[in-house]
Tab-separated table of C-alpha atoms in Angstrom:
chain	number	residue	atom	x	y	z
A	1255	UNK	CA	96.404	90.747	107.500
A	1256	UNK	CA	99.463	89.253	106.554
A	1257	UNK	CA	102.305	92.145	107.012
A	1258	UNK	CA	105.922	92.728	106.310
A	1259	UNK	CA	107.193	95.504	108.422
A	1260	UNK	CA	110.525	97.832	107.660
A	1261	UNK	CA	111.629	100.376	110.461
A	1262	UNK	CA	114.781	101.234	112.174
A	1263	UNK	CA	114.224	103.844	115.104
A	1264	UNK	CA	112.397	104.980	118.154
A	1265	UNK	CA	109.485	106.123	115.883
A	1266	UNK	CA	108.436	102.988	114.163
A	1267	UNK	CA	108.195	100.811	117.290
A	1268	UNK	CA	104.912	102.014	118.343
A	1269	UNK	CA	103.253	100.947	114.940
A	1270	UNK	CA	105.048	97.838	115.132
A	1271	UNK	CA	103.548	96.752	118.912
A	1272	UNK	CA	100.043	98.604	117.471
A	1273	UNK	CA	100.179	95.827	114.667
A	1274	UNK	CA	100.823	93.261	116.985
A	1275	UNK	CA	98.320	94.516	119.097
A	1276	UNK	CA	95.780	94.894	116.679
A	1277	UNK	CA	95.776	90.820	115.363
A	1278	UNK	CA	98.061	91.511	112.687
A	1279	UNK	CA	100.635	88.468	111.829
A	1280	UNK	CA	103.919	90.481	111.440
A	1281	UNK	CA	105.886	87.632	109.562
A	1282	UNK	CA	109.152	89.595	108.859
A	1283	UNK	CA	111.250	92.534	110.149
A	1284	UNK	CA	113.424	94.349	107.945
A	1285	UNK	CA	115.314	96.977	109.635
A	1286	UNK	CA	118.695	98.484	109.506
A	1287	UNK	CA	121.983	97.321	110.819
A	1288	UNK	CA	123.223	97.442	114.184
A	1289	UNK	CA	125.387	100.304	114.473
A	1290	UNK	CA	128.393	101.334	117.082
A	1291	UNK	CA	127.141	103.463	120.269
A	1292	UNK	CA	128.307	104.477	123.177
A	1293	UNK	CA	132.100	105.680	124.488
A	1294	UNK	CA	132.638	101.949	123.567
A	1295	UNK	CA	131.661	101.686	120.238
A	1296	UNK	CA	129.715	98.220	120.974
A	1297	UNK	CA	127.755	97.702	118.365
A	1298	UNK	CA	123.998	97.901	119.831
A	1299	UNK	CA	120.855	96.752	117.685
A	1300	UNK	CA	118.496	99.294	116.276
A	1301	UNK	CA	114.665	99.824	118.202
A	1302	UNK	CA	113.013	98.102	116.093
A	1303	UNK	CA	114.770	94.827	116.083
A	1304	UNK	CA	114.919	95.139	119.867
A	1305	UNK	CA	111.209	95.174	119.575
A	1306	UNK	CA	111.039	92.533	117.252
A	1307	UNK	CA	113.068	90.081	118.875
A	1308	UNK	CA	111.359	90.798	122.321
A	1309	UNK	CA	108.528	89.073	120.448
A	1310	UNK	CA	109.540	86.435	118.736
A	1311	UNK	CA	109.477	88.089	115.300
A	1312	UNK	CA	112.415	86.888	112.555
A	1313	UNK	CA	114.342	89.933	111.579
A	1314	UNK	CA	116.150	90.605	108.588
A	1315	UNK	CA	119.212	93.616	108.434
A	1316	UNK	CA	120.026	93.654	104.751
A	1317	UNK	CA	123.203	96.374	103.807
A	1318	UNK	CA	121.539	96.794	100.739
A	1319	UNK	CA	117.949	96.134	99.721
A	1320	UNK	CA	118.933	96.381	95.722
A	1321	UNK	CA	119.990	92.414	95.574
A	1322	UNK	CA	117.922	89.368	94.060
A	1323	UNK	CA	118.369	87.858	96.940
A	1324	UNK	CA	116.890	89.981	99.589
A	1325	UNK	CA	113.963	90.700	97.098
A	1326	UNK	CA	113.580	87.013	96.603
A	1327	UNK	CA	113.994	86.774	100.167
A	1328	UNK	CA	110.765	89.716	100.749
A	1329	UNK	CA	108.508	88.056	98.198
A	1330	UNK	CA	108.795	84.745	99.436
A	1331	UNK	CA	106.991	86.601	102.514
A	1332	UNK	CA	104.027	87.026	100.445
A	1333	UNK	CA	102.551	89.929	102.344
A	1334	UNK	CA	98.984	91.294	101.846
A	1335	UNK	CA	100.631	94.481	102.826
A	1336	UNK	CA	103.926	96.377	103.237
A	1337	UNK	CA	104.079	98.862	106.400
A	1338	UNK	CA	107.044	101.075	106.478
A	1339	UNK	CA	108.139	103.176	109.423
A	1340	UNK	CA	110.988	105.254	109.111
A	1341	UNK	CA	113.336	102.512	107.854
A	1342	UNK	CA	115.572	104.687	106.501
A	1343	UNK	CA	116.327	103.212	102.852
A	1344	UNK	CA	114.613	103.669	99.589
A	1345	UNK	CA	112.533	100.995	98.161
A	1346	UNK	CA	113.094	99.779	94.774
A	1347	UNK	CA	110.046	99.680	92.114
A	1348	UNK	CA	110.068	95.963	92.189
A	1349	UNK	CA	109.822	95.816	95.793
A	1350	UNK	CA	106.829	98.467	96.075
A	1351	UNK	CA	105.192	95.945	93.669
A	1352	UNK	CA	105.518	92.643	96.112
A	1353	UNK	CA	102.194	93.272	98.022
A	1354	UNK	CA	98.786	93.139	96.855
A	1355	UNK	CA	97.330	95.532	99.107
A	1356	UNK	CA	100.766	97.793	98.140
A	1357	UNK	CA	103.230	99.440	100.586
A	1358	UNK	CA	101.557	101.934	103.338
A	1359	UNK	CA	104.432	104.339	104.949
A	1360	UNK	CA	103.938	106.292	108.011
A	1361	UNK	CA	105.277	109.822	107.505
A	1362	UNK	CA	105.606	111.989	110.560
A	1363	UNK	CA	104.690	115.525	108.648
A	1364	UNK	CA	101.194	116.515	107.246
A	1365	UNK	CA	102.311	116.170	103.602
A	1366	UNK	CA	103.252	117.823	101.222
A	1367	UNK	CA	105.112	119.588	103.561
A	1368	UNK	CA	108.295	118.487	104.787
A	1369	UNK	CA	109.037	115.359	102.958
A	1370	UNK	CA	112.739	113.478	103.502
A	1371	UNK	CA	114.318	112.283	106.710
A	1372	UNK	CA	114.058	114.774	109.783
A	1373	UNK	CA	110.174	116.298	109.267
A	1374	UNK	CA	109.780	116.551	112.899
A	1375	UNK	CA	112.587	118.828	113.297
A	1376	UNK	CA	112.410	120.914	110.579
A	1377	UNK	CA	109.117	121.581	111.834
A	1378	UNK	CA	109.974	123.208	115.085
A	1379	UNK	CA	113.208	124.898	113.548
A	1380	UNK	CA	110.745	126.351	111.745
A	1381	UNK	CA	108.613	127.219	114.211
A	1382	UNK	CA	105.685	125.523	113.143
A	1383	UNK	CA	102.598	125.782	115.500
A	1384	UNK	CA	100.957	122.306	113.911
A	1385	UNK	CA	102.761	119.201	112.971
A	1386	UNK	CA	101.177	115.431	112.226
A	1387	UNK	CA	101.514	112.070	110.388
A	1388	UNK	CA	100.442	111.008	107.326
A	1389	UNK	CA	99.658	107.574	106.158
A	1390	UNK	CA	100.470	107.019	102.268
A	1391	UNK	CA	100.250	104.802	99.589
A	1392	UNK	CA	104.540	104.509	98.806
A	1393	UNK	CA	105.664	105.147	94.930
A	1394	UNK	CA	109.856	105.352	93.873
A	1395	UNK	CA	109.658	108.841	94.821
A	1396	UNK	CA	111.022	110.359	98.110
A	1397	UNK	CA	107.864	110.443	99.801
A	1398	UNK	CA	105.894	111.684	96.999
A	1399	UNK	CA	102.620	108.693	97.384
A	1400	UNK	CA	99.328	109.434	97.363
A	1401	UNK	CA	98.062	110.661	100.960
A	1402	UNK	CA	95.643	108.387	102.568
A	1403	UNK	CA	94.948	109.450	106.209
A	1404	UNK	CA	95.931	112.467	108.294
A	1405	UNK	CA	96.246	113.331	112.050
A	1406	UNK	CA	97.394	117.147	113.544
A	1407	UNK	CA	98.366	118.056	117.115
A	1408	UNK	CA	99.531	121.659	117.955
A	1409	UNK	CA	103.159	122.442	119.006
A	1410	UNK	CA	103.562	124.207	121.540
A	1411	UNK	CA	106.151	126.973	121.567
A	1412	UNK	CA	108.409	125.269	124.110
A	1413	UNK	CA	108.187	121.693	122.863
A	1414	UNK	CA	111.310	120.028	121.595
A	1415	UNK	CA	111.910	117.801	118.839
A	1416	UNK	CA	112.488	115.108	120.603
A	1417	UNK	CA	109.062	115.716	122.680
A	1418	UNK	CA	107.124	116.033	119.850
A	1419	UNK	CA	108.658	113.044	117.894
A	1420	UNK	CA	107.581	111.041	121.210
A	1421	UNK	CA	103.746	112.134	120.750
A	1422	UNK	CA	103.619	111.514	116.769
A	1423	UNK	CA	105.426	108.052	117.296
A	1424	UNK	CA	101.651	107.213	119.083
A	1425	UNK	CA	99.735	108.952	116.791
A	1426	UNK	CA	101.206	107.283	113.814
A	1427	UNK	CA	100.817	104.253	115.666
A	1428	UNK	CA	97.200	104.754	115.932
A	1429	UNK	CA	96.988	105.966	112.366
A	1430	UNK	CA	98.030	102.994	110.645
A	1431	UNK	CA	95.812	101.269	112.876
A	1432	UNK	CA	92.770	103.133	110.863
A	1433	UNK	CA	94.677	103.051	107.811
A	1434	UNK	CA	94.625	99.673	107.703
A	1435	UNK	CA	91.522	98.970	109.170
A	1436	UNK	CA	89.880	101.118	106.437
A	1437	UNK	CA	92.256	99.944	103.560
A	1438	UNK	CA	90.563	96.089	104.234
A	1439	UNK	CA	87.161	97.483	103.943
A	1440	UNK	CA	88.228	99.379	100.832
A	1441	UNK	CA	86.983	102.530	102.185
A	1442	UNK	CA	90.189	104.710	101.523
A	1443	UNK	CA	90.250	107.210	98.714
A	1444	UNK	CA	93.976	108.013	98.023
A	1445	UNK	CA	94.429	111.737	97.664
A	1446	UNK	CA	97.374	113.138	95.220
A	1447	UNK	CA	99.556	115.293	96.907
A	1448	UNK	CA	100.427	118.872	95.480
A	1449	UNK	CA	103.955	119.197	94.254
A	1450	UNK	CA	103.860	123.171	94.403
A	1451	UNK	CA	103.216	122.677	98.297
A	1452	UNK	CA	105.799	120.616	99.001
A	1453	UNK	CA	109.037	121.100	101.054
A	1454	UNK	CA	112.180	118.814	102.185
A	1455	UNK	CA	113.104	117.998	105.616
A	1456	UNK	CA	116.748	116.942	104.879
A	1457	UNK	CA	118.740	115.102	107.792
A	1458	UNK	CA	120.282	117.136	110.107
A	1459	UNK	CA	124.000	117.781	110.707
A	1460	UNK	CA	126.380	118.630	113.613
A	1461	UNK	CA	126.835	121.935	111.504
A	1462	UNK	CA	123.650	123.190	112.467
A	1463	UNK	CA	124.369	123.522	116.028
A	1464	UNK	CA	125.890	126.695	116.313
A	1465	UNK	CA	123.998	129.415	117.386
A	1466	UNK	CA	124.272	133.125	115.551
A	1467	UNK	CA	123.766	135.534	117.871
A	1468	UNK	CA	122.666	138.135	115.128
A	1469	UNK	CA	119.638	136.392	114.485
A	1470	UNK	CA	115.930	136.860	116.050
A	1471	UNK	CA	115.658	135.892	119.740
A	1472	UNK	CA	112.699	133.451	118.648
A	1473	UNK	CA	115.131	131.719	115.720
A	1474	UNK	CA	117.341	130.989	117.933
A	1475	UNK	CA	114.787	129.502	120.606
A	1476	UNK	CA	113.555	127.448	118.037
A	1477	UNK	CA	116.812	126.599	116.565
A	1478	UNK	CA	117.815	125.105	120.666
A	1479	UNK	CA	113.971	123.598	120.545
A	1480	UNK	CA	114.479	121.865	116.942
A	1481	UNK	CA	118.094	120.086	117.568
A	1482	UNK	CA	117.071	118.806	121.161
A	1483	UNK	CA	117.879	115.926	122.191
A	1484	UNK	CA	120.707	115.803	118.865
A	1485	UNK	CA	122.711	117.172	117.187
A	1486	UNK	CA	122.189	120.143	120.208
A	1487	UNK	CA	122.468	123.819	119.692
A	1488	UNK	CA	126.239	125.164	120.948
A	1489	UNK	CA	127.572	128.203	121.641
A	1490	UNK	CA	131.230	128.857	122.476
A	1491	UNK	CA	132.113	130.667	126.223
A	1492	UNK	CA	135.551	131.179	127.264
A	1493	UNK	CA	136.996	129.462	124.499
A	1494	UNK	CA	134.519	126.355	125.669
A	1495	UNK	CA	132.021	124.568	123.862
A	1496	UNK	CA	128.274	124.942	125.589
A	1497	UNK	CA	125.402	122.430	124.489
A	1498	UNK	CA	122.005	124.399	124.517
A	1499	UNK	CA	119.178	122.189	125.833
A	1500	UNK	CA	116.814	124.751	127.061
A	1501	UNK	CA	115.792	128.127	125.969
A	1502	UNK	CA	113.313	130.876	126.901
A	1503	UNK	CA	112.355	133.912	124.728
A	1504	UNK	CA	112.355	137.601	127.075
């Protein structure tokens, strides 16, 4: 299958190498652009175009997808398929309407539940004791596509959100694999997703990392558990500033 892949982070380079892997011809990257990072502010590509370029792939950083030229750009590609990974931008109507085979997206939560940016997190803030990915069939909304394939692993009570984001990077990876094995053999039966079930996963922000002592001892573990490795849960000691990494509940 012919694919055009979008991604930015540490999450969407597994499915990337599993589409290599798998026989796919990957003919374009799109991801975003390389930001500052680091004490020194170098600029410092994204995962995914690390990935991409470590394999010869042509990668694309478009500021903003919303320009005739970068969709003119994306349908000259003509993709049987478009496989998004966390890219990070919203994709226009026009664009969801390049590929034949439509746009599949990778969405680390077991919609409806905790659409938008950070579902991992959210989920252990929230103390969730299941989490997943779920492969979809993209619309214009914010993650609102039909479902198309699910897979679930339990969270243990100590796991962080960067430890868990780790373990659904693979099983997404593996995921699409069957998503798009099945989606060629037309076996898939999109499933609509229940609005009244829903619930947002927004970013997360450095003003989250405080930690209120009032609240329950298990909040606050999960809270430490959630915002590990960033933004970190703080505290202030003797007019210092302490980064929680590690928590236990008594």
């Amino acid at each position: 299958m012919k694919i055009l892949f979008m991604g930015t982070p540490d999450f969407a380079v597994p499915s990337l190498e599993r589409l290599l892997r798998d026989g796919h011809e990957v003919a374009l990257v799109v991801t975003q652009a390389d930001k500052p990072k680091g004490r020194g502010h170098k600029l410092a590509p994204p995962p995914v175009k690390e990935c991409a370029l470590s394999h010869g792939l042509p990668v694309l950083q478009p500021p903003i997808l919303k320009t005739d030229e970068v969709y003119e750009t994306l349908r000259a590609v003509q993709p049987d398929c478009i496989v998004v990974a966390a890219y990070g931008k919203i994709l226009s109507q026009r664009i969801l309407d390049i590929p034949p085979l439509g746009c599949i997206n990778v969405h680390a939560s077991l919609l409806p539940k905790y659409r938008g940016a950070a579902p991992i997190q959210w989920a252990v803030l929230n103390g969730e004791k299941e989490a997943g990915v779920t492969t979809m069939r993209m619309n214009a909304g914010l993650d609102t596509g039909d479902m198309l394939l699910k897979s679930s692993r339990r969270v243990p009570d100590t796991m962080t959100g960067g430890e868990l984001q780790a373990l659904l990077a693979v099983d997404g990876a593996a995921l699409l694999s069957e998503t798009l094995r099945r989606l060629e053999a037309g076996e898939l039966v999109p499933q609509p997703q229940d609005d009244t079930l829903s619930s947002y996963a927004p970013m997360l922000q450095k003003s989250q990392s405080p930690l209120d002592w009032s609240r329950p001892a298990s909040e606050l573990h999960n809270q430490v558990r959630g915002l590990n490795p960033w933004p970190s849960a703080s505290c202030s000691y003797e007019g210092k500033c302490l980064k929680i990494h590690v928590s236990r509940v008594g």
